[in-house]
Amino acid sequence: MCGIIGAVAERDVVPILIEGLKRLEYRGYDSAGLAVIDQQSLKSKKVSGKVAKLEQEIKDTLLSAPTGIAHTRWATHGKANYENAHPQISKELIALVHNGIVENYSKLRLQLEQWGYEFNSKTDTEVIVHLIHYHFNQSNDLLTAVRTSLQSIEGTYAIAVINPEVPGHLIAARHGSPLVIGIGIGEHFIASDIAALIPVTQKFIFLEDGDIVDLQRNSFKITNSGNPVKRAIHISQLQANAVERGQYRHYMYKEIFEQPQAIKNTIENRIHNSSILETIFGPSTHKLLKNINSVQIIACGTSYHAGLTGRYWIEKFAKIPCTVEIASEFRYRNPLPNSQTLVVTLSQSGETADTLAALNEAKQLGFGPSLAICNVPESAIVRMSDMVLMTHAGPEIGVASTKAFTTQLLSLLMLAVVLGKHNNMDHKIEHRIVDAINILPAQIENVLKLNSIIEQLAGDFADKQHALFLGRGIHYPIAMEGALKLKEISYIHAEAYPAGELKHGPLALVDSKMPVIAVAPNNILQEKLKSNLQEVQARGGQLYIFANHRAIMQELDYVKVIELGEVDDIISPIIYSIPLQLLAYYVALIKGTDVDKPRNLAKSVTVE
Ligand code: M6R
């Protein structure tokens, strides 16, 4: 999704803006641009395409300035072209970058056209910049002009605005889209994501909805509804090199191989004497979980698949009903509230607009306490929740989620135990789960050794248009996640089915050209699954079976078994997701797609 960075300093900010844009690239974008105030005149550069192209064009012009704003755009209104890229500029005076969506832009555009403004883009953003220009003409004060303009905007926004008539000022505001101030020494920054600012500061202030800030080199003033407000300063632990790719070819590959360490980090300080500590969710956990009689999980995409998996653990170990829903559906369904239902949001980024809105909706409706399982400590979802469990996976840059997913799974397993203890769970079961958790990093190391086998296997998929993924029970969501990974980065159409459902329709798709990938660990459903696989085999489908042992099925030209070895039943969903991540990665590599930034997708989906 779109990214914003801005700076007011004494030094030249152009290299800071470009570096910040590069650090925002992982979010997904299709055009980029910047505007600066150089000796009281506004200069801007935009490109359709990558930040590297913008950087090259800027080098050619020797642009340098102490105040500026920059943006990566992920197209919503209007194509990904030069005209629609940000900054949007009004009458060579006001330059603005914007994340979010202006819902009433058609009405505002008509009004502005009547006032004589000409539109050069198809963006919703352009109405904001002209409105600010209009109000600046009335008030001759940039802050007032921004505040007045925003009163007419319906929708979501994070904006940053500059005007060469007030050099050394940058006005920024947020409503529904994240925005953070970076505090430097004699300089200040603004960004949509702290990752953009880590090379220049570790001190941050997270703006809240309705906040407007007037940023200058040596000071800043935050107001909300016209009144001055104070916001806490946070010191981030994120290191600049934590978001670097190092010697790895892709972030996704690096992140797949970081999973043993990510899992260790998620476990650290959370288990004591073979017991999972309740306080890992925060100091008030005991009180908040005391009367819980059901769980509602809300998430999107990969996080939703983690939720679907977690449901099996919660119902099995905590013995309380759990429902899982896609956030964009939950928020409009008018669900029936229950004050004893724990609302669990799962989100890698903690900024997903639909998940945030669904959490808000659950709170408004009167659901019970909320718990966020999240990977970004300073994110909006974390700040909105009563309890929090950080996944500690470390920054995930590849758009296709990997280590965030497996650490979410582990977090849900720990949640199931904590809820179980409130429901008289036998200590022996807890100890058994803790033993399984403790061997997880080593088991992941083992399964990563399949790397070269899976690399070879990927060749079979390069010319395929479709693929079917099958699983049963708790491994059905793992099959769903495998299908999502393959479709996201290799652009092969992939669907997942519970294997028992095959004969109720999807079997019609099976022929010798259809690869069928089965997640088939050794558990009580394995025999049932084998019968389903026989149905595929009988119709000439190509089977790829991920199983504990080769013996699951006779290997033939069109039946390949990938042996994972002995895997503890409790943690097998976590282990079995890993070869599916590798499979998607290698297929994408052969197909030559942009693995870390697949087309049309964004890392953090901050619009509805
Ligand atoms: O940051 P979140 O976990 O809330 O993001 C949810 C989805 O957008 C995300 O999982 C998406 O499906 C990923 N691209 C999956 O690889």
Coordinates of C-alpha atoms and ligand atoms in Angstrom, one line a residue:
M1 CA 0.0 0.0 0.0
C2 CA 1.0 3.6 -0.3
G3 CA 3.9 4.9 1.8
I4 CA 4.7 8.4 3.1
I5 CA 7.9 10.0 4.3
G6 CA 8.6 13.7 5.0
A7 CA 11.4 15.7 6.6
V8 CA 12.2 19.2 7.9
A9 CA 15.9 19.6 8.6
E10 CA 18.9 21.9 8.1
R11 CA 20.7 19.3 5.9
D12 CA 19.6 18.1 2.5
V13 CA 16.6 15.8 3.0
V14 CA 16.5 14.3 -0.5
P15 CA 18.7 11.3 0.3
I16 CA 16.6 10.7 3.5
L17 CA 13.4 10.7 1.4
I18 CA 14.8 8.4 -1.2
E19 CA 16.2 5.9 1.4
G20 CA 12.8 6.1 3.2
L21 CA 10.9 5.3 0.0
K22 CA 13.2 2.3 -0.6
R23 CA 12.4 1.1 2.9
L24 CA 8.7 1.5 2.2
E25 CA 8.9 -0.5 -1.1
Y26 CA 8.0 -3.8 0.6
R27 CA 4.5 -2.4 1.2
G28 CA 3.8 -2.6 -2.6
Y29 CA 3.5 0.3 -4.9
D30 CA 3.4 1.2 -8.6
S31 CA 4.6 4.8 -8.8
A32 CA 6.7 7.2 -6.7
G33 CA 7.5 10.8 -6.3
L34 CA 8.7 13.7 -4.1
A35 CA 8.4 17.4 -3.7
V36 CA 10.8 19.7 -1.9
I37 CA 11.0 23.4 -1.0
D38 CA 14.3 24.7 -2.3
Q39 CA 14.9 28.4 -1.6
Q40 CA 11.2 29.2 -1.4
S41 CA 10.3 27.4 -4.6
L42 CA 8.5 24.1 -5.0
K43 CA 10.3 21.4 -7.0
S44 CA 8.9 18.0 -7.6
K45 CA 9.7 14.7 -9.4
K46 CA 7.4 11.8 -10.1
V47 CA 7.8 8.5 -11.9
S48 CA 5.5 5.7 -12.9
G49 CA 7.5 2.7 -11.7
K50 CA 10.2 2.1 -9.2
V51 CA 12.0 4.3 -6.6
A52 CA 15.3 3.4 -8.4
K53 CA 14.0 5.2 -11.5
L54 CA 13.0 8.3 -9.4
E55 CA 16.4 8.2 -7.7
Q56 CA 18.2 8.2 -11.1
E57 CA 16.1 11.1 -12.4
I58 CA 16.8 13.1 -9.2
K59 CA 20.6 12.5 -9.5
D60 CA 20.4 14.0 -13.0
T61 CA 18.8 17.2 -11.7
L62 CA 21.1 17.5 -8.6
L63 CA 18.0 18.3 -6.5
S64 CA 18.7 19.2 -2.9
A65 CA 16.6 20.9 -0.2
P66 CA 16.0 21.0 3.6
T67 CA 12.2 20.3 3.5
G68 CA 10.3 17.7 1.5
I69 CA 7.7 15.0 1.2
A70 CA 7.7 11.8 -0.7
H71 CA 5.4 8.9 -1.6
T72 CA 5.0 5.5 -3.0
R73 CA 1.6 5.0 -4.5
W74 CA -0.5 1.8 -4.8
A75 CA -3.2 2.7 -7.2
T76 CA -6.8 2.8 -6.0
H77 CA -8.5 5.7 -8.0
G78 CA -6.9 6.0 -11.4
K79 CA -4.2 4.0 -13.2
A80 CA -0.6 3.6 -12.0
N81 CA 0.8 6.4 -14.2
Y82 CA 2.7 9.6 -13.9
E83 CA -0.3 12.0 -13.6
N84 CA -1.8 9.9 -10.8
A85 CA 1.5 9.6 -8.8
H86 CA 2.0 11.7 -5.7
P87 CA 2.8 14.4 -4.7
Q88 CA -0.3 16.0 -6.1
I89 CA 0.2 19.8 -6.6
S90 CA -2.2 22.7 -6.6
K91 CA -1.3 25.8 -8.6
E92 CA 2.5 25.3 -8.1
L93 CA 1.9 26.2 -4.4
I94 CA 0.6 23.3 -2.3
A95 CA 2.2 19.8 -2.6
L96 CA 0.5 16.9 -0.9
V97 CA 1.0 13.2 -0.4
H98 CA -1.9 11.0 0.7
N99 CA -2.5 7.5 1.9
G100 CA -6.2 6.3 2.2
I101 CA -9.4 6.9 0.2
V102 CA -11.5 10.0 -0.1
E103 CA -15.0 8.6 -0.3
N104 CA -16.8 11.9 -1.2
Y105 CA -14.3 12.9 -3.8
S106 CA -16.8 13.1 -6.8
K107 CA -18.9 15.7 -4.9
L108 CA -15.8 17.7 -3.8
R109 CA -14.4 17.6 -7.3
L110 CA -17.6 19.1 -8.8
Q111 CA -17.5 21.8 -6.2
L112 CA -13.8 22.6 -6.9
E113 CA -14.4 22.6 -10.6
Q114 CA -17.1 25.2 -10.1
W115 CA -14.5 27.2 -8.2
G116 CA -12.2 27.1 -11.2
Y117 CA -9.8 24.3 -10.3
E118 CA -8.6 22.1 -13.1
F119 CA -7.9 18.4 -12.4
N120 CA -4.8 16.8 -13.9
S121 CA -5.2 13.3 -12.4
K122 CA -7.9 10.7 -11.8
T123 CA -7.0 10.5 -8.1
D124 CA -9.3 11.1 -5.2
T125 CA -6.2 12.8 -3.6
E126 CA -6.3 15.8 -6.0
V127 CA -9.4 17.1 -4.3
I128 CA -7.6 17.5 -1.0
V129 CA -4.7 19.5 -2.4
H130 CA -7.0 21.9 -4.3
L131 CA -9.2 22.3 -1.2
I132 CA -6.1 23.2 0.9
H133 CA -5.1 25.7 -1.8
Y134 CA -8.6 27.2 -1.8
H135 CA -8.6 27.6 2.0
F136 CA -5.0 28.8 2.1
N137 CA -6.1 31.6 -0.2
Q138 CA -8.8 32.5 2.4
S139 CA -6.7 32.3 5.6
N140 CA -3.1 32.7 4.4
D141 CA -2.3 30.1 7.1
L142 CA -1.3 26.5 6.1
L143 CA -2.3 24.8 9.3
T144 CA -5.8 26.5 9.3
A145 CA -6.2 25.6 5.6
V146 CA -5.4 22.0 6.2
R147 CA -7.7 21.8 9.2
T148 CA -10.6 23.5 7.4
S149 CA -10.1 21.3 4.3
L150 CA -10.1 18.0 6.3
Q151 CA -13.5 18.9 7.8
S152 CA -15.0 18.3 4.3
I153 CA -13.2 15.0 3.7
E154 CA -15.1 11.7 4.2
G155 CA -13.0 8.6 4.2
T156 CA -9.5 7.8 5.5
Y157 CA -6.3 9.6 5.2
A158 CA -2.7 10.2 6.3
I159 CA -1.4 13.3 4.6
A160 CA 1.7 15.4 4.5
V161 CA 1.6 18.9 3.0
I162 CA 4.2 21.6 2.2
N163 CA 4.0 25.1 0.8
P164 CA 7.0 27.2 -0.3
E165 CA 5.4 30.4 1.1
V166 CA 5.9 28.8 4.5
P167 CA 9.3 27.1 4.1
G168 CA 10.5 25.0 7.1
H169 CA 6.9 23.8 7.9
L170 CA 5.4 20.5 7.1
I171 CA 1.8 19.9 8.1
A172 CA 0.6 16.3 8.5
A173 CA -2.6 14.7 9.6
R174 CA -4.2 11.3 10.1
H175 CA -7.6 9.8 10.2
G176 CA -7.8 6.0 9.8
S177 CA -4.3 5.6 8.1
P178 CA -1.2 5.3 10.2
L179 CA 1.3 8.2 10.6
V180 CA 4.2 8.5 12.9
I181 CA 6.5 11.5 13.8
G182 CA 10.2 10.8 13.9
I183 CA 12.1 13.0 16.4
G184 CA 15.7 13.8 15.4
I185 CA 18.2 16.3 16.8
G186 CA 17.4 19.6 15.2
E187 CA 15.2 17.8 12.6
H188 CA 11.8 16.1 12.4
F189 CA 10.3 13.5 10.2
I190 CA 7.0 12.1 9.3
A191 CA 6.2 8.6 7.9
S192 CA 3.5 6.1 7.5
D193 CA 5.7 3.3 8.9
I194 CA 8.7 3.5 11.3
A195 CA 10.7 1.3 9.0
A196 CA 11.2 4.3 6.7
L197 CA 12.8 6.4 9.5
I198 CA 14.9 3.9 11.3
P199 CA 18.2 5.1 9.7
V200 CA 17.5 8.6 11.0
T201 CA 15.9 8.1 14.4
Q202 CA 14.6 5.6 16.9
K203 CA 12.3 8.1 18.7
F204 CA 8.7 8.1 17.6
I205 CA 5.3 9.6 18.3
F206 CA 2.3 7.7 16.9
L207 CA -0.4 10.1 15.8
E208 CA -4.0 9.3 16.6
D209 CA -7.1 9.8 14.5
G210 CA -7.9 13.5 14.2
D211 CA -4.4 14.6 15.0
I212 CA -2.8 17.4 12.9
V213 CA 0.8 18.3 13.4
D214 CA 2.8 21.4 12.4
L215 CA 6.3 20.1 12.1
Q216 CA 9.3 22.4 12.1
R217 CA 13.1 21.7 12.4
N218 CA 13.3 22.5 16.1
S219 CA 9.7 21.9 17.3
F220 CA 6.3 20.4 16.5
K221 CA 2.8 21.1 17.7
I222 CA 0.1 18.4 17.7
T223 CA -3.6 19.5 17.8
N224 CA -6.8 17.5 17.8
S225 CA -10.1 19.3 17.1
G226 CA -8.1 22.5 17.3
N227 CA -6.8 21.8 20.9
P228 CA -3.1 21.1 21.7
V229 CA -2.5 17.5 22.7
K230 CA 0.5 15.6 24.0
R231 CA 1.4 12.1 22.7
A232 CA 3.8 9.7 24.3
I233 CA 7.3 9.2 22.8
H234 CA 8.2 5.6 22.0
I235 CA 11.7 4.3 21.6
S236 CA 11.8 1.6 18.9
Q237 CA 14.1 -1.4 19.3
L238 CA 14.1 -1.9 15.5
Q239 CA 17.6 -2.0 14.1
A240 CA 18.3 -0.5 10.7
N241 CA 19.9 -3.8 9.5
A242 CA 16.8 -5.8 10.7
V243 CA 15.1 -4.9 7.4
E244 CA 18.1 -5.6 5.2
R245 CA 18.3 -8.6 2.9
G246 CA 21.9 -9.4 3.4
Q247 CA 23.3 -12.1 1.1
Y248 CA 19.9 -13.6 0.5
R249 CA 18.4 -13.4 -2.9
H250 CA 14.9 -12.6 -1.6
Y251 CA 13.4 -11.4 1.7
M252 CA 10.9 -14.3 1.5
Y253 CA 13.7 -16.8 1.3
K254 CA 15.5 -15.1 4.2
E255 CA 12.3 -15.0 6.2
I256 CA 11.5 -18.7 5.6
F257 CA 14.9 -19.6 6.9
E258 CA 14.6 -17.3 9.9
Q259 CA 11.7 -19.4 11.3
P260 CA 13.6 -21.5 13.8
Q261 CA 14.9 -18.2 15.4
A262 CA 11.6 -16.5 15.1
I263 CA 9.9 -19.3 16.9
K264 CA 12.6 -19.3 19.6
N265 CA 11.9 -15.5 20.0
T266 CA 8.2 -16.2 20.3
I267 CA 8.8 -18.8 23.0
E268 CA 11.4 -16.8 25.0
N269 CA 10.2 -15.7 28.5
R270 CA 6.8 -17.2 27.9
I271 CA 7.3 -20.6 29.4
H272 CA 8.4 -21.3 33.0
N273 CA 8.6 -24.7 34.7
S274 CA 6.8 -26.3 31.8
S275 CA 3.9 -23.9 32.1
I276 CA 2.8 -21.2 29.7
L277 CA 2.6 -17.9 31.6
E278 CA -0.7 -16.2 31.6
T279 CA 0.9 -12.8 32.0
I280 CA 2.3 -13.0 28.4
F281 CA -0.9 -11.4 27.3
G282 CA -0.6 -8.5 29.8
P283 CA -1.0 -7.8 33.5
S284 CA -4.8 -7.8 33.5
T285 CA -5.1 -11.2 31.7
H286 CA -6.4 -13.2 34.6
K287 CA -9.2 -10.8 35.3
L288 CA -10.1 -10.3 31.6
L289 CA -10.2 -14.0 30.8
K290 CA -12.0 -15.1 33.9
N291 CA -15.5 -15.2 32.5
I292 CA -14.7 -16.0 28.9
N293 CA -17.0 -18.7 27.4
S294 CA -16.2 -18.3 23.7
V295 CA -13.7 -16.9 21.3
Q296 CA -14.2 -14.9 18.1
I297 CA -11.1 -14.7 15.9
I298 CA -11.0 -11.9 13.2
A299 CA -8.3 -11.6 10.6
C300 CA -7.5 -11.4 6.8
G301 CA -5.5 -13.5 4.4
T302 CA -2.7 -15.5 5.9
S303 CA -3.6 -14.3 9.4
Y304 CA -7.1 -15.7 8.8
H305 CA -5.6 -19.1 8.0
A306 CA -3.7 -19.0 11.2
G307 CA -7.0 -18.2 13.0
L308 CA -8.7 -21.2 11.3
T309 CA -5.9 -23.5 12.5
G310 CA -6.0 -22.0 16.0
R311 CA -9.7 -22.8 16.3
Y312 CA -8.9 -26.5 16.4
W313 CA -6.4 -26.0 19.3
I314 CA -8.8 -23.7 21.2
E315 CA -11.7 -26.1 21.0
K316 CA -9.6 -29.2 21.7
F317 CA -7.5 -27.9 24.6
A318 CA -9.6 -25.0 26.1
K319 CA -12.9 -26.7 25.3
I320 CA -14.7 -23.5 24.5
P321 CA -16.3 -22.7 21.2
C322 CA -14.3 -20.6 18.7
T323 CA -15.5 -19.0 15.5
V324 CA -13.2 -17.5 12.9
E325 CA -14.2 -14.8 10.4
I326 CA -12.7 -12.8 7.7
A327 CA -12.5 -9.2 9.0
S328 CA -14.1 -7.5 6.0
E329 CA -17.1 -9.8 6.4
F330 CA -17.4 -9.5 10.2
R331 CA -17.5 -5.7 10.1
Y332 CA -20.7 -5.6 8.0
R333 CA -22.5 -8.7 9.2
N334 CA -24.1 -7.3 12.4
P335 CA -22.8 -10.2 14.5
L336 CA -24.6 -10.9 17.7
P337 CA -22.5 -9.6 20.6
N338 CA -21.6 -11.6 23.7
S339 CA -19.8 -9.8 26.5
Q340 CA -18.1 -13.1 27.5
T341 CA -16.6 -13.7 24.0
L342 CA -12.9 -12.9 23.8
V343 CA -12.2 -11.1 20.5
V344 CA -8.8 -12.1 19.0
T345 CA -7.4 -10.1 16.1
L346 CA -4.5 -11.6 14.2
S347 CA -2.4 -9.3 12.1
Q348 CA 1.2 -9.3 11.1
S349 CA 1.2 -5.6 10.4
G350 CA -1.3 -4.5 13.0
E351 CA -2.5 -1.9 10.5
T352 CA -4.9 -3.9 8.2
A353 CA -7.8 -1.5 7.7
D354 CA -10.5 -4.3 7.7
T355 CA -9.2 -5.9 10.8
L356 CA -9.0 -2.6 12.6
A357 CA -12.5 -1.7 11.6
A358 CA -13.8 -5.2 12.6
L359 CA -12.2 -4.8 16.1
N360 CA -13.8 -1.4 16.4
E361 CA -17.1 -2.9 15.4
A362 CA -16.8 -5.7 18.0
K363 CA -16.0 -3.1 20.7
Q364 CA -19.0 -0.9 19.7
L365 CA -21.3 -3.9 19.6
G366 CA -20.4 -5.0 23.1
F367 CA -18.2 -8.1 22.6
G368 CA -15.9 -9.0 25.5
P369 CA -12.2 -8.1 26.0
S370 CA -9.9 -8.0 23.0
L371 CA -6.6 -9.6 22.4
A372 CA -4.2 -8.7 19.6
I373 CA -1.7 -11.2 18.3
C374 CA 0.6 -9.1 16.2
N375 CA 4.1 -8.6 14.9
V376 CA 4.4 -4.8 15.0
P377 CA 4.6 -3.4 18.5
E378 CA 3.6 0.1 17.8
S379 CA 0.8 -0.7 15.5
A380 CA -2.8 0.5 15.7
I381 CA -4.3 -2.9 16.5
V382 CA -1.9 -3.3 19.4
R383 CA -2.8 0.1 20.7
M384 CA -6.5 -0.6 20.5
S385 CA -6.5 -3.9 22.3
D386 CA -7.0 -4.8 26.0
M387 CA -4.4 -7.6 25.8
V388 CA -1.5 -8.2 23.4
L389 CA 0.8 -11.0 22.5
M390 CA 3.7 -9.9 20.2
T391 CA 4.8 -12.6 17.9
H392 CA 8.4 -11.4 17.9
A393 CA 9.0 -12.8 14.3
G394 CA 11.1 -9.7 13.5
P395 CA 10.3 -7.4 10.6
E396 CA 8.7 -9.3 7.7
I397 CA 9.4 -7.6 4.4
G398 CA 8.3 -10.1 1.8
V399 CA 4.7 -9.5 0.9
A400 CA 4.0 -13.2 1.2
S401 CA 3.8 -13.9 4.9
T402 CA 5.9 -16.8 6.2
K403 CA 7.5 -16.4 9.6
A404 CA 4.7 -14.1 10.8
F405 CA 2.3 -17.0 10.0
T406 CA 4.2 -19.7 11.9
T407 CA 4.7 -17.5 14.9
Q408 CA 1.0 -16.6 14.9
L409 CA 0.2 -20.4 15.0
L410 CA 2.5 -20.8 18.0
S411 CA 0.9 -17.9 19.7
L412 CA -2.6 -19.4 19.2
L413 CA -1.4 -22.7 20.6
M414 CA -0.2 -20.8 23.7
L415 CA -3.5 -19.0 23.9
A416 CA -5.3 -22.3 23.7
V417 CA -3.3 -23.5 26.8
V418 CA -3.9 -20.3 28.8
L419 CA -7.7 -20.5 28.0
G420 CA -7.6 -24.2 28.9
K421 CA -6.1 -23.5 32.3
H422 CA -9.1 -21.3 33.0
N423 CA -11.2 -24.3 32.1
N424 CA -9.5 -26.9 34.3
M425 CA -7.2 -28.3 31.7
D426 CA -5.1 -31.2 33.0
H427 CA -1.5 -30.1 33.8
K428 CA -0.3 -33.2 32.0
I429 CA -1.7 -31.9 28.7
E430 CA -0.1 -28.6 29.2
H431 CA 3.3 -30.2 29.9
R432 CA 2.9 -32.4 26.8
I433 CA 2.1 -29.2 24.7
V434 CA 5.1 -27.4 26.2
D435 CA 7.4 -30.3 25.3
A436 CA 6.1 -30.2 21.7
I437 CA 6.7 -26.4 21.6
N438 CA 10.2 -26.7 22.9
I439 CA 11.2 -29.0 20.1
L440 CA 9.7 -26.8 17.4
P441 CA 12.8 -24.9 16.4
A442 CA 14.8 -28.1 15.9
Q443 CA 11.9 -29.7 13.9
I444 CA 11.7 -26.6 11.7
E445 CA 15.5 -26.8 11.1
N446 CA 15.0 -30.4 10.0
V447 CA 12.2 -29.7 7.6
L448 CA 14.2 -26.8 6.0
K449 CA 16.6 -29.5 4.9
L450 CA 14.1 -30.5 2.3
N451 CA 15.0 -27.3 0.5
S452 CA 16.8 -28.8 -2.4
I453 CA 14.2 -31.6 -2.8
I454 CA 11.5 -29.0 -3.0
E455 CA 13.5 -26.9 -5.4
Q456 CA 13.6 -29.9 -7.8
L457 CA 9.9 -30.6 -7.4
A458 CA 9.1 -27.0 -8.3
G459 CA 10.0 -27.7 -11.9
D460 CA 6.9 -29.8 -12.3
F461 CA 4.7 -26.7 -11.6
A462 CA 6.3 -24.1 -13.8
D463 CA 3.9 -24.8 -16.8
K464 CA 0.8 -25.4 -14.7
Q465 CA -2.2 -23.0 -14.7
H466 CA -4.0 -24.5 -11.7
A467 CA -3.3 -26.5 -8.6
L468 CA -5.4 -28.2 -5.9
F469 CA -4.3 -28.4 -2.3
L470 CA -5.9 -30.9 0.0
G471 CA -5.9 -31.4 3.8
R472 CA -8.1 -32.7 6.5
G473 CA -8.9 -31.4 10.0
I474 CA -6.4 -29.0 11.4
H475 CA -4.3 -29.4 8.2
Y476 CA -7.1 -28.1 5.9
P477 CA -6.2 -24.4 6.8
I478 CA -2.6 -25.3 6.2
A479 CA -3.6 -26.5 2.7
M480 CA -5.4 -23.2 2.3
E481 CA -2.3 -21.3 3.3
G482 CA -0.2 -23.4 0.8
A483 CA -2.6 -22.5 -2.0
L484 CA -2.5 -18.8 -1.0
K485 CA 1.3 -18.7 -1.0
L486 CA 1.4 -20.4 -4.5
K487 CA -1.2 -18.0 -6.0
E488 CA 0.3 -14.9 -4.5
I489 CA 3.8 -15.2 -5.8
S490 CA 3.7 -17.6 -8.8
Y491 CA 0.3 -16.4 -10.1
I492 CA -0.9 -20.0 -10.5
H493 CA -4.5 -20.4 -9.7
A494 CA -4.6 -22.6 -6.6
E495 CA -7.6 -23.7 -4.5
A496 CA -7.7 -25.7 -1.3
Y497 CA -10.3 -28.2 -0.3
P498 CA -10.9 -30.4 2.7
A499 CA -10.1 -33.7 1.1
G500 CA -13.4 -35.2 2.0
E501 CA -15.1 -32.6 -0.1
L502 CA -13.4 -33.5 -3.3
K503 CA -16.1 -35.9 -4.6
H504 CA -18.7 -33.2 -4.0
G505 CA -17.5 -31.1 -6.9
P506 CA -13.8 -30.4 -7.3
L507 CA -13.0 -33.9 -8.5
A508 CA -14.4 -32.8 -11.8
L509 CA -11.3 -30.7 -12.3
V510 CA -8.8 -33.6 -11.8
D511 CA -7.0 -34.9 -14.9
S512 CA -3.4 -35.6 -15.8
K513 CA -2.7 -31.9 -16.0
M514 CA -3.9 -31.0 -12.5
P515 CA -1.3 -31.2 -9.7
V516 CA -2.8 -32.1 -6.4
I517 CA -0.8 -31.3 -3.3
A518 CA -1.8 -33.1 -0.2
V519 CA -0.9 -32.3 3.4
A520 CA -1.0 -35.8 4.9
P521 CA 0.7 -36.1 8.3
N522 CA 0.4 -39.3 10.3
N523 CA -2.8 -38.7 12.3
I524 CA -6.2 -40.1 12.9
L525 CA -7.5 -38.7 9.6
Q526 CA -4.6 -40.1 7.5
E527 CA -6.5 -43.2 6.4
K528 CA -9.5 -41.2 5.3
L529 CA -7.2 -38.8 3.5
K530 CA -5.5 -41.8 1.7
S531 CA -8.9 -42.9 0.4
N532 CA -9.4 -39.3 -1.0
L533 CA -6.0 -39.5 -2.6
Q534 CA -6.9 -42.8 -4.3
E535 CA -9.9 -41.0 -5.9
V536 CA -7.4 -38.5 -7.4
Q537 CA -5.0 -41.3 -8.5
A538 CA -7.8 -43.2 -10.1
R539 CA -8.5 -40.2 -12.3
G540 CA -4.9 -39.7 -13.4
G541 CA -4.2 -36.6 -11.2
Q542 CA -0.6 -35.8 -10.3
L543 CA -0.2 -36.3 -6.6
Y544 CA 2.4 -34.5 -4.4
I545 CA 2.0 -35.9 -0.9
F546 CA 3.7 -34.2 2.1
A547 CA 3.8 -37.0 4.7
N548 CA 5.8 -38.2 7.7
H549 CA 6.9 -41.3 5.9
R550 CA 7.3 -42.5 2.3
A551 CA 5.2 -45.6 3.0
I552 CA 1.9 -43.5 2.9
M553 CA 1.4 -44.4 -0.8
Q554 CA 3.3 -46.3 -3.5
E555 CA 5.5 -43.8 -5.4
L556 CA 4.7 -43.8 -9.1
D557 CA 5.5 -41.4 -12.0
Y558 CA 2.5 -39.4 -11.0
V559 CA 2.7 -39.9 -7.2
K560 CA 5.5 -38.2 -5.4
V561 CA 5.9 -38.4 -1.6
I562 CA 7.9 -35.8 0.2
E563 CA 8.9 -37.3 3.5
L564 CA 9.0 -34.9 6.5
G565 CA 10.0 -37.6 9.1
E566 CA 8.5 -38.0 12.6
V567 CA 6.6 -34.8 13.5
D568 CA 4.8 -34.3 16.8
D569 CA 1.1 -34.3 16.2
I570 CA 0.4 -31.1 18.2
I571 CA 2.8 -28.9 16.3
S572 CA 2.5 -30.6 12.8
P573 CA 0.4 -27.7 11.3
I574 CA 3.4 -25.4 12.0
I575 CA 5.9 -27.9 10.5
Y576 CA 3.8 -28.7 7.4
S577 CA 3.4 -25.1 6.4
I578 CA 7.1 -24.8 5.8
P579 CA 7.6 -27.0 2.8
L580 CA 4.6 -25.4 1.2
Q581 CA 6.2 -22.0 1.6
L582 CA 9.4 -23.3 -0.1
L583 CA 7.3 -24.9 -2.9
A584 CA 5.6 -21.5 -3.7
Y585 CA 9.0 -19.8 -3.5
Y586 CA 10.8 -22.1 -5.9
V587 CA 7.9 -22.1 -8.4
A588 CA 7.9 -18.3 -8.4
L589 CA 11.6 -18.3 -8.9
I590 CA 11.3 -20.5 -12.0
K591 CA 8.4 -18.3 -13.3
G592 CA 10.6 -15.2 -12.8
T593 CA 8.0 -13.3 -10.8
D594 CA 8.8 -10.5 -8.4
V595 CA 8.8 -12.8 -5.3
D596 CA 9.0 -10.1 -2.6
K597 CA 6.7 -7.7 -4.3
P598 CA 4.1 -9.7 -6.3
R599 CA 2.0 -7.8 -8.7
N600 CA -1.1 -5.9 -7.4
L601 CA -0.4 -6.8 -3.8
A602 CA 0.7 -4.8 -0.8
K603 CA 2.3 -5.8 2.5
S604 CA 0.1 -3.7 4.7
V605 CA -3.4 -3.3 3.4
T606 CA -4.4 0.0 5.0
V607 CA -7.4 0.7 2.8
E608 CA -10.7 -1.0 2.8
Ligands
M6R1 O1 -0.9 -7.6 8.3 P1 -2.0 -8.6 8.3 O2 -1.6 -10.0 8.9 O3 -3.3 -8.1 8.9 O4 -2.3 -8.9 6.8 C1 -3.4 -9.7 6.4 C2 -3.3 -10.0 4.9 O5 -3.3 -8.9 4.1 C3 -2.0 -10.8 4.7 O6 -1.9 -11.9 5.5 C4 -1.9 -11.2 3.2 O7 -2.8 -12.2 2.9 C5 -0.4 -11.7 2.9 N1 0.0 -11.2 1.7 C6 -0.3 -13.2 2.9 O8 0.9 -13.7 2.4

